[in-house]
Structures are given as structure tokens and as C-alpha cells.
Short mmCIF file of C-alpha atoms in Angstrom, two decimals:
data_model
loop_
_atom_site.label_atom_id
_atom_site.label_comp_id
_atom_site.label_asym_id
_atom_site.label_seq_id
_atom_site.Cartn_x
_atom_site.Cartn_y
_atom_site.Cartn_z
CA UNK A 9 59.46 4.74 -91.71
CA UNK A 10 61.08 5.07 -88.30
CA UNK A 11 58.41 7.19 -87.17
CA UNK A 12 55.69 4.62 -88.15
CA UNK A 13 57.53 1.91 -86.48
CA UNK A 14 57.96 4.05 -83.24
CA UNK A 15 54.23 4.71 -83.42
CA UNK A 16 53.51 1.09 -83.84
CA UNK A 17 55.68 0.04 -80.89
CA UNK A 18 54.00 2.95 -78.71
CA UNK A 19 50.57 1.55 -79.88
CA UNK A 20 51.68 -1.90 -78.92
CA UNK A 21 53.11 -0.88 -75.55
CA UNK A 22 49.86 0.97 -74.75
CA UNK A 23 47.92 -2.18 -75.33
CA UNK A 24 50.22 -4.22 -73.26
CA UNK A 25 49.85 -1.73 -70.25
CA UNK A 26 45.94 -1.57 -70.59
CA UNK A 27 45.85 -5.34 -70.54
CA UNK A 28 48.06 -5.71 -67.73
CA UNK A 29 46.07 -3.24 -65.64
CA UNK A 30 42.90 -5.17 -66.44
CA UNK A 31 44.41 -8.43 -65.14
CA UNK A 32 45.24 -6.79 -62.02
CA UNK A 33 41.88 -5.36 -61.63
CA UNK A 34 40.49 -8.95 -62.09
CA UNK A 35 42.87 -10.44 -59.62
CA UNK A 36 41.82 -7.99 -56.98
CA UNK A 37 38.26 -8.62 -57.54
CA UNK A 38 38.63 -12.32 -57.41
CA UNK A 39 40.57 -11.81 -54.28
CA UNK A 40 37.90 -9.81 -52.54
CA UNK A 41 35.15 -12.44 -53.69
CA UNK A 42 37.37 -15.27 -52.12
CA UNK A 43 37.55 -13.26 -48.82
CA UNK A 44 33.91 -12.48 -48.84
CA UNK A 45 33.17 -16.22 -49.41
CA UNK A 46 35.20 -17.21 -46.56
CA UNK A 47 33.86 -14.71 -44.27
CA UNK A 48 30.15 -15.73 -45.18
CA UNK A 49 31.13 -19.43 -44.69
CA UNK A 50 32.62 -18.65 -41.34
CA UNK A 51 29.82 -16.37 -40.23
CA UNK A 52 26.78 -18.22 -41.30
CA UNK A 53 26.17 -16.20 -44.26
CA UNK A 54 25.82 -12.96 -42.43
CA UNK A 55 28.36 -11.00 -44.64
CA UNK A 56 27.99 -10.33 -48.27
CA UNK A 57 30.31 -8.91 -50.94
CA UNK A 58 31.98 -5.74 -49.88
CA UNK A 59 30.92 -5.93 -46.30
CA UNK A 60 32.92 -6.63 -43.28
CA UNK A 61 32.08 -9.67 -41.29
CA UNK A 62 30.08 -9.01 -38.16
CA UNK A 63 31.67 -9.34 -34.71
CA UNK A 64 30.68 -12.58 -32.90
CA UNK A 65 27.72 -12.13 -30.26
CA UNK A 66 28.59 -11.87 -26.68
CA UNK A 67 28.32 -15.08 -24.55
CA UNK A 68 25.43 -15.42 -22.12
CA UNK A 69 26.45 -16.00 -18.50
CA UNK A 70 25.30 -19.59 -19.02
CA UNK A 71 27.77 -20.00 -22.00
CA UNK A 72 30.50 -18.26 -20.26
CA UNK A 73 30.45 -21.04 -17.71
CA UNK A 74 30.82 -23.53 -20.55
CA UNK A 75 27.06 -24.73 -19.96
CA UNK A 76 24.63 -25.34 -22.75
CA UNK A 77 21.86 -22.84 -23.38
CA UNK A 78 18.71 -23.65 -25.20
CA UNK A 79 18.03 -21.43 -28.28
CA UNK A 80 14.68 -22.85 -29.35
CA UNK A 81 12.96 -19.56 -29.23
CA UNK A 82 11.97 -19.45 -25.48
CA UNK A 83 12.01 -16.25 -23.58
CA UNK A 84 14.72 -15.42 -21.16
CA UNK A 85 12.74 -16.26 -18.00
CA UNK A 86 11.55 -19.70 -19.49
CA UNK A 87 14.87 -20.43 -20.78
CA UNK A 88 16.73 -19.96 -17.43
CA UNK A 89 13.94 -22.10 -15.57
CA UNK A 90 14.21 -24.90 -17.93
CA UNK A 91 18.08 -24.67 -17.55
CA UNK A 92 17.59 -24.97 -13.85
CA UNK A 93 15.21 -27.72 -13.93
CA UNK A 94 17.51 -29.59 -16.18
CA UNK A 95 20.48 -29.14 -13.96
CA UNK A 96 18.36 -30.31 -10.95
CA UNK A 97 17.45 -33.22 -12.88
CA UNK A 98 20.76 -34.45 -14.30
CA UNK A 99 23.38 -32.18 -12.67
CA UNK A 100 25.12 -29.15 -13.87
CA UNK A 101 26.08 -29.01 -17.63
CA UNK A 102 23.63 -32.09 -18.36
CA UNK A 103 20.34 -32.67 -19.86
CA UNK A 104 20.84 -30.47 -22.87
CA UNK A 105 21.45 -32.02 -26.25
CA UNK A 106 21.91 -30.63 -29.63
CA UNK A 107 19.46 -31.77 -32.06
CA UNK A 108 20.98 -33.86 -34.74
CA UNK A 109 21.55 -32.25 -38.27
CA UNK A 110 21.06 -28.75 -36.81
CA UNK A 111 23.76 -25.99 -36.52
CA UNK A 112 25.13 -24.14 -33.65
CA UNK A 113 22.08 -21.86 -33.17
CA UNK A 114 19.56 -24.79 -33.08
CA UNK A 115 20.51 -26.26 -29.78
CA UNK A 116 17.34 -28.61 -28.55
CA UNK A 117 16.39 -29.61 -24.98
CA UNK A 118 16.10 -33.01 -23.61
CA UNK A 119 14.67 -32.93 -20.09
CA UNK A 120 14.08 -36.21 -18.41
CA UNK A 121 12.60 -35.27 -14.96
CA UNK A 122 10.65 -38.00 -13.33
CA UNK A 123 7.27 -36.87 -11.68
CA UNK A 124 8.42 -37.35 -8.14
CA UNK A 125 11.43 -34.79 -8.62
CA UNK A 126 9.51 -32.44 -10.35
CA UNK A 127 6.88 -32.46 -7.59
CA UNK A 128 9.58 -32.06 -5.06
CA UNK A 129 10.99 -29.04 -6.80
CA UNK A 130 7.77 -27.21 -7.14
CA UNK A 131 6.37 -28.13 -3.54
CA UNK A 132 2.91 -29.04 -5.08
CA UNK A 133 0.21 -30.36 -2.50
CA UNK A 134 -2.71 -31.87 -4.60
CA UNK A 135 -6.24 -32.00 -3.24
CA UNK A 136 -5.55 -35.86 -2.58
CA UNK A 137 -2.30 -34.88 -0.69
CA UNK A 138 -4.57 -32.42 1.48
CA UNK A 139 -7.34 -34.76 2.27
CA UNK A 140 -4.94 -37.69 3.12
CA UNK A 141 -1.93 -36.04 4.89
CA UNK A 142 -2.60 -32.35 5.91
CA UNK A 143 -6.53 -32.21 6.84
CA UNK A 144 -6.11 -35.26 9.23
CA UNK A 145 -3.46 -33.38 11.30
CA UNK A 146 -5.55 -30.30 11.52
CA UNK A 147 -8.88 -32.42 12.38
CA UNK A 148 -7.22 -34.22 15.29
CA UNK A 149 -5.76 -31.04 16.69
CA UNK A 150 -9.07 -29.21 16.36
CA UNK A 151 -10.70 -32.08 18.14
CA UNK A 152 -8.33 -31.83 21.19
CA UNK A 153 -8.92 -28.08 21.48
CA UNK A 154 -12.58 -28.30 21.39
CA UNK A 155 -12.70 -30.97 24.10
CA UNK A 156 -9.94 -29.89 26.29
CA UNK A 157 -10.67 -28.58 30.04
CA UNK A 158 -9.21 -25.18 31.19
CA UNK A 159 -5.73 -25.79 32.24
CA UNK A 160 -5.36 -29.08 30.42
CA UNK A 161 -2.08 -29.78 28.54
CA UNK A 162 -2.58 -30.90 24.96
CA UNK A 163 0.18 -32.98 23.24
CA UNK A 164 0.02 -31.26 19.92
CA UNK A 165 2.56 -29.31 18.10
CA UNK A 166 1.50 -25.82 17.40
CA UNK A 167 4.35 -25.16 15.26
CA UNK A 168 3.35 -28.41 13.14
CA UNK A 169 -0.36 -27.34 12.81
CA UNK A 170 0.71 -23.66 11.93
CA UNK A 171 2.93 -24.87 9.15
CA UNK A 172 0.12 -27.05 7.77
CA UNK A 173 -2.18 -24.19 7.48
CA UNK A 174 0.42 -22.19 5.84
CA UNK A 175 1.42 -24.61 3.21
CA UNK A 176 -2.25 -25.27 2.44
CA UNK A 177 -3.02 -21.52 2.10
CA UNK A 178 -0.02 -21.08 -0.30
CA UNK A 179 -1.27 -24.02 -2.43
CA UNK A 180 -4.58 -22.61 -2.96
CA UNK A 181 -6.56 -24.92 -0.66
CA UNK A 182 -7.88 -22.16 1.60
CA UNK A 183 -11.57 -22.59 0.32
CA UNK A 184 -11.45 -26.37 1.12
CA UNK A 185 -9.80 -25.83 4.50
CA UNK A 186 -12.27 -23.27 5.50
CA UNK A 187 -15.17 -25.46 4.46
CA UNK A 188 -13.73 -28.21 6.40
CA UNK A 189 -13.05 -26.24 9.50
CA UNK A 190 -16.71 -24.73 9.42
CA UNK A 191 -18.23 -28.26 9.05
CA UNK A 192 -16.16 -29.77 11.93
CA UNK A 193 -16.90 -27.23 14.32
CA UNK A 194 -20.69 -27.39 13.30
CA UNK A 195 -20.77 -31.30 14.09
CA UNK A 196 -19.17 -30.53 17.59
CA UNK A 197 -21.64 -27.91 18.66
CA UNK A 198 -24.56 -30.13 17.60
CA UNK A 199 -23.54 -32.83 19.87
CA UNK A 200 -22.90 -30.21 22.55
CA UNK A 201 -26.48 -29.10 22.04
CA UNK A 202 -27.88 -32.52 22.24
CA UNK A 203 -26.15 -33.18 25.45
CA UNK A 204 -27.43 -30.02 26.93
CA UNK A 205 -30.94 -30.82 26.13
CA UNK A 206 -30.71 -34.23 27.99
CA UNK A 207 -29.33 -32.59 31.09
CA UNK A 208 -31.57 -32.27 34.22
CA UNK A 209 -32.75 -29.04 35.31
CA UNK A 210 -30.52 -28.69 38.28
CA UNK A 211 -27.41 -29.42 36.19
CA UNK A 212 -28.57 -27.45 33.12
CA UNK A 213 -26.98 -23.93 33.95
CA UNK A 214 -23.74 -25.35 35.23
CA UNK A 215 -23.31 -27.61 31.88
CA UNK A 216 -24.21 -24.57 29.58
CA UNK A 217 -21.73 -22.50 31.53
CA UNK A 218 -19.05 -25.30 30.99
CA UNK A 219 -19.82 -25.66 27.29
CA UNK A 220 -19.64 -21.76 26.64
CA UNK A 221 -16.43 -21.51 28.79
CA UNK A 222 -14.87 -24.48 26.82
CA UNK A 223 -15.69 -23.28 23.44
CA UNK A 224 -14.57 -19.58 24.16
CA UNK A 225 -11.35 -21.06 25.49
CA UNK A 226 -10.91 -23.26 22.28
CA UNK A 227 -11.26 -20.25 19.96
CA UNK A 228 -8.16 -18.53 21.67
CA UNK A 229 -6.10 -21.24 20.19
CA UNK A 230 -7.93 -22.05 16.99
CA UNK A 231 -8.09 -18.60 15.67
CA UNK A 232 -4.33 -17.96 15.95
CA UNK A 233 -3.53 -21.34 14.11
CA UNK A 234 -5.58 -20.38 11.22
CA UNK A 235 -4.51 -16.78 10.99
CA UNK A 236 -3.02 -17.20 7.64
CA UNK A 237 -6.27 -18.60 6.22
CA UNK A 238 -8.21 -15.72 7.92
CA UNK A 239 -5.86 -13.01 6.57
CA UNK A 240 -5.45 -14.11 2.98
CA UNK A 241 -8.83 -15.94 2.37
CA UNK A 242 -11.70 -14.91 4.95
CA UNK A 243 -10.59 -11.17 5.31
CA UNK A 244 -9.54 -10.74 1.61
CA UNK A 245 -12.32 -12.79 -0.38
CA UNK A 246 -15.12 -13.18 2.11
CA UNK A 247 -14.77 -9.86 3.96
CA UNK A 248 -15.46 -11.41 7.26
CA UNK A 249 -13.43 -12.58 10.29
CA UNK A 250 -12.70 -16.06 11.37
CA UNK A 251 -13.48 -15.43 14.99
CA UNK A 252 -16.77 -13.94 14.32
CA UNK A 253 -17.73 -16.60 12.20
CA UNK A 254 -16.92 -19.26 15.00
CA UNK A 255 -19.07 -17.35 17.59
CA UNK A 256 -21.73 -17.08 15.12
CA UNK A 257 -21.69 -20.87 15.02
CA UNK A 258 -22.15 -21.26 18.79
CA UNK A 259 -25.00 -18.73 18.71
CA UNK A 260 -26.91 -20.44 15.93
CA UNK A 261 -26.37 -24.19 17.09
CA UNK A 262 -26.33 -23.73 20.69
CA UNK A 263 -27.39 -20.53 22.30
CA UNK A 264 -30.49 -19.98 20.07
CA UNK A 265 -31.80 -23.41 20.74
CA UNK A 266 -31.44 -23.08 24.79
CA UNK A 267 -32.10 -19.45 25.40
CA UNK A 268 -35.67 -19.80 26.24
CA UNK A 269 -34.98 -22.63 28.48
CA UNK A 270 -32.04 -20.89 30.15
CA UNK A 271 -33.46 -17.55 30.86
CA UNK A 272 -36.33 -18.71 33.06
CA UNK A 273 -33.73 -20.64 35.37
CA UNK A 274 -31.33 -17.53 35.49
CA UNK A 275 -34.49 -15.51 36.60
CA UNK A 276 -35.31 -18.00 39.33
CA UNK A 277 -31.70 -18.34 40.43
CA UNK A 278 -31.66 -14.44 40.76
CA UNK A 279 -34.62 -14.68 43.40
CA UNK A 280 -32.91 -17.47 45.19
CA UNK A 281 -29.55 -16.29 46.28
CA UNK A 282 -26.63 -18.69 46.06
CA UNK A 283 -28.69 -21.35 44.09
CA UNK A 284 -25.95 -20.72 41.28
CA UNK A 285 -22.88 -19.27 42.13
CA UNK A 286 -22.19 -15.67 41.46
CA UNK A 287 -19.30 -16.47 39.11
CA UNK A 288 -21.40 -18.76 36.94
CA UNK A 289 -24.06 -16.33 36.76
CA UNK A 290 -21.84 -13.62 35.68
CA UNK A 291 -20.12 -15.75 32.98
CA UNK A 292 -23.43 -16.79 31.59
CA UNK A 293 -24.92 -13.34 31.37
CA UNK A 294 -21.82 -11.84 30.08
CA UNK A 295 -21.48 -14.64 27.29
CA UNK A 296 -25.19 -14.21 26.27
CA UNK A 297 -24.72 -10.57 25.90
CA UNK A 298 -21.62 -10.96 23.90
CA UNK A 299 -23.38 -13.63 21.65
CA UNK A 300 -26.28 -11.37 21.03
CA UNK A 301 -26.88 -8.04 22.83
CA UNK A 302 -30.47 -7.97 21.77
CA UNK A 303 -31.16 -10.55 24.43
CA UNK A 304 -31.02 -7.83 26.87
CA UNK A 305 -34.50 -6.98 26.40
CA UNK A 306 -35.66 -10.48 27.77
CA UNK A 307 -34.34 -9.53 31.31
CA UNK A 308 -33.03 -5.92 31.58
CA UNK A 309 -32.73 -6.00 35.33
CA UNK A 310 -30.58 -9.07 35.28
CA UNK A 311 -28.09 -8.15 32.65
CA UNK A 312 -27.84 -4.75 34.42
CA UNK A 313 -26.48 -6.25 37.58
CA UNK A 314 -23.48 -7.75 35.48
CA UNK A 315 -23.17 -5.25 32.64
CA UNK A 316 -22.97 -1.65 33.23
CA UNK A 317 -24.99 0.96 31.36
CA UNK A 318 -27.87 -1.36 30.55
CA UNK A 319 -30.56 0.53 32.29
CA UNK A 320 -31.29 4.26 31.44
CA UNK A 321 -29.18 6.67 33.56
CA UNK A 322 -30.56 7.65 37.15
CA UNK A 323 -32.27 10.88 37.32
CA UNK A 324 -32.84 13.03 40.46
CA UNK A 325 -36.54 12.65 40.41
CA UNK A 326 -36.25 8.93 40.97
CA UNK A 327 -34.15 8.92 43.90
CA UNK A 328 -36.87 8.13 46.13
CA UNK A 329 -37.85 5.29 44.16
CA UNK A 330 -34.50 3.82 44.23
CA UNK A 331 -34.19 4.09 47.99
CA UNK A 332 -37.53 2.23 48.32
CA UNK A 333 -36.10 -0.58 46.05
CA UNK A 334 -33.24 -1.20 48.22
CA UNK A 335 -35.13 -0.91 51.49
CA UNK A 336 -37.22 -3.79 49.63
CA UNK A 337 -34.37 -5.75 48.86
CA UNK A 338 -33.08 -5.67 52.52
CA UNK A 339 -36.36 -6.70 53.84
CA UNK A 340 -36.63 -9.71 51.51
CA UNK A 341 -33.02 -10.80 52.55
CA UNK A 342 -34.02 -10.41 56.17
CA UNK A 343 -37.03 -12.65 55.58
CA UNK A 344 -35.01 -15.35 53.72
CA UNK A 345 -32.92 -15.57 56.99
CA UNK A 346 -29.92 -13.21 56.32
CA UNK A 347 -29.51 -10.91 59.20
CA UNK A 348 -27.43 -7.85 59.25
CA UNK A 349 -25.40 -9.04 62.23
CA UNK A 350 -24.71 -7.50 65.68
CA UNK A 351 -24.29 -3.74 64.86
CA UNK A 352 -23.43 -2.99 68.42
CA UNK A 353 -19.99 -4.90 68.32
CA UNK A 354 -17.97 -2.34 66.89
CA UNK A 355 -14.13 -1.76 67.24
CA UNK A 356 -13.23 0.53 70.29
CA UNK A 357 -13.30 4.15 69.27
CA UNK A 358 -15.12 3.60 66.06
CA UNK A 359 -18.19 5.01 67.26
CA UNK A 360 -16.59 8.09 68.62
CA UNK A 361 -14.71 8.48 65.23
CA UNK A 362 -17.74 8.34 63.46
CA UNK A 363 -19.88 10.55 65.46
CA UNK A 364 -16.97 13.18 65.34
CA UNK A 365 -16.53 13.15 61.67
CA UNK A 366 -20.31 13.45 61.32
CA UNK A 367 -20.32 16.42 63.45
CA UNK A 368 -17.48 18.13 61.87
CA UNK A 369 -19.10 17.51 58.44
CA UNK A 370 -22.25 19.21 59.85
CA UNK A 371 -20.22 22.32 60.93
CA UNK A 372 -19.06 24.83 58.29
CA UNK A 373 -16.27 26.06 60.46
CA UNK A 374 -14.66 22.69 61.15
CA UNK A 375 -11.07 22.40 59.87
#
């Protein structure tokens, strides 16, 4: 009986210990579930049962300064750009508001930038701005450059004109600006051509020389002012050069229309010494050769007097012919009233020096 009672007590004790261990196990499980639930609530549901909560994500440079950061799915560059625009419009730390009813990761953006502020920030030049503000400045400067006389002072700001061209090129108005420039200069050259046609013959050559020199002088200022348009539009997209295009305009609208009236007058002036000043003749002949070298064929002898290597090279077999041409020219000048002067009036000792040098040159042993 005592053994049975002991066995019953032992069995009872085993059941008590097993029930107590089961309760401890359930308490641990409940405790773990409670910690996991708290971690999930604190971390936005990122941790589950039996997992350690994830560490907080590092703050961005904008968040570390205490500023709001949009997290609406924008890429980092767009995110930063929108943040900077917001700060520019509303001040640092303003312009971003959290959307109502959303969590920490769902911050929205509320940018209230007026059109004038955004236009100023982006430096936008519309086509209306170009036509009303920028091109009128360029148009006035080109007018003054095309009509200035050599040595005149022009009260324009080259820095301002250069800046206008630069801004228009950066805002993609190069094509429109090039078209306006060509149209402007074409209209000017057509007026010059009409004025030359109305000139009397005795003033025709001189006025053509003035028009040519004035235009070439203007190009020395116009081409540098439009250097950005030339570099980033004409050379890149059109594969041409601004100076060559403007010279071609003068050739087409002025020189080609007057070459057949100008050349006979130049040939007549060549046969009449000093009817046209040598400097005017040289400027016109060199200018025509620069505009179109093929015009040399119209008067090779005339062009050869001012431009080297126009005629074929001299050959020994034609030396007598060259000497005859020189003698003929001298006779024509004498007949026109140009004398060689008194050849007997020489400086004292000059004849002796000349004769002595000539005799020394004819003697092989002279030293």
C-alpha cells in the first residue's frame, strides 16, 4: 500500500511538472509573439514572427538638414530638381506638404510657382521675346555697321550685341536669327545696287569702290559679333561659313549685276592715265578677283597689273616681244604729253660713277 501510494504521488508529481513546463513554454511563445507584433507595428509591418526588426534606413542629405523630401516615385535627379524649385519659390524648407491620410513614406509635393518666377529661373527666351526684344537690338546695330564710313565712331555696345547673340543661340533661335540676318543684308544690298544703277558714268566707278569698301569693312565687325551662331549653327548644321555666305550675297546682288557695266569703264580708265586714281583701280580689281576669280578672263592684262601670277610665266623666247611692248608703252606716254624729263641734269659725279661701274662690270679682272 505504501508503494502504491508512493507511485501515485510520483505519478502526480510528474503530471504537475509537465503541466508547469507546458505553461512556461506557452508564456515564452506569447511573449515572443507580443514582441514581434510590437516590432511589426513600429517598423511598418516589415518584421515577422521570429525575425529581428530591420534597422532604420539612412537619412538622405536633404532629410539630415531637416528638410522635406518627396517620396512619390520620382528619380533622384528629378527629386532634387523639384526640391530646388520648391525652395526657390517658397524659401528653404517650404513648399512640401504631407498628403493627408498617408504615412511617412507618402509625402506629397505642392509647388506654387508663378509663371514669372519659373521663367526667370529657367532663363527661357520665347520666340516672342526674340522678335520684340533681342532682334530689334541686332537689327539696329547691323544698320549702323552697314552704313558707317571708314573711321566713323558707332555708339553701340559690342558687348551687348555679343551677349544677345549668345543668349539666342543657347535658346535654340539660331535658325531664325540666321534667316533674319540674311534677309536684312539682302535688302541693304538691293538698295545699294539700285543706287549704283542711278549713278552717272563719271561717278560710277568711284561709287562702286565706296560700296565695296564699306561692305567689306562692315563684315569685319558683323562676323565676329555672330561668331557663336557661326560656330554652333552655320558650321555645324549647314557646313558653311558666315563670312563666305555674306560675301556671296554681295556677289549675287551687286557685283554680278554691274560687272558688265563696270569692266568697260575700267578698261577705258586703263588707257587714260589718272582718270581713276591708282588706289581706286587697285581696290576694285582686287575686290572683283576676291569675289569671283573667273572674272580674270574678261581682262587678263588689267588684272595682271594688280594681282601677281595671273598671266603665264615669262619665257626666254619672248623677251624681245616684252621689250617691244615696253617701248610701245613709253611712246604712248610721250604722245600723251608725259616727258622723260631732262636726262642731262644729274648729280655731280653720277655719270662718272655710272661709267666706272659699267666699265668695271665689263672687265673680268676688276675687283
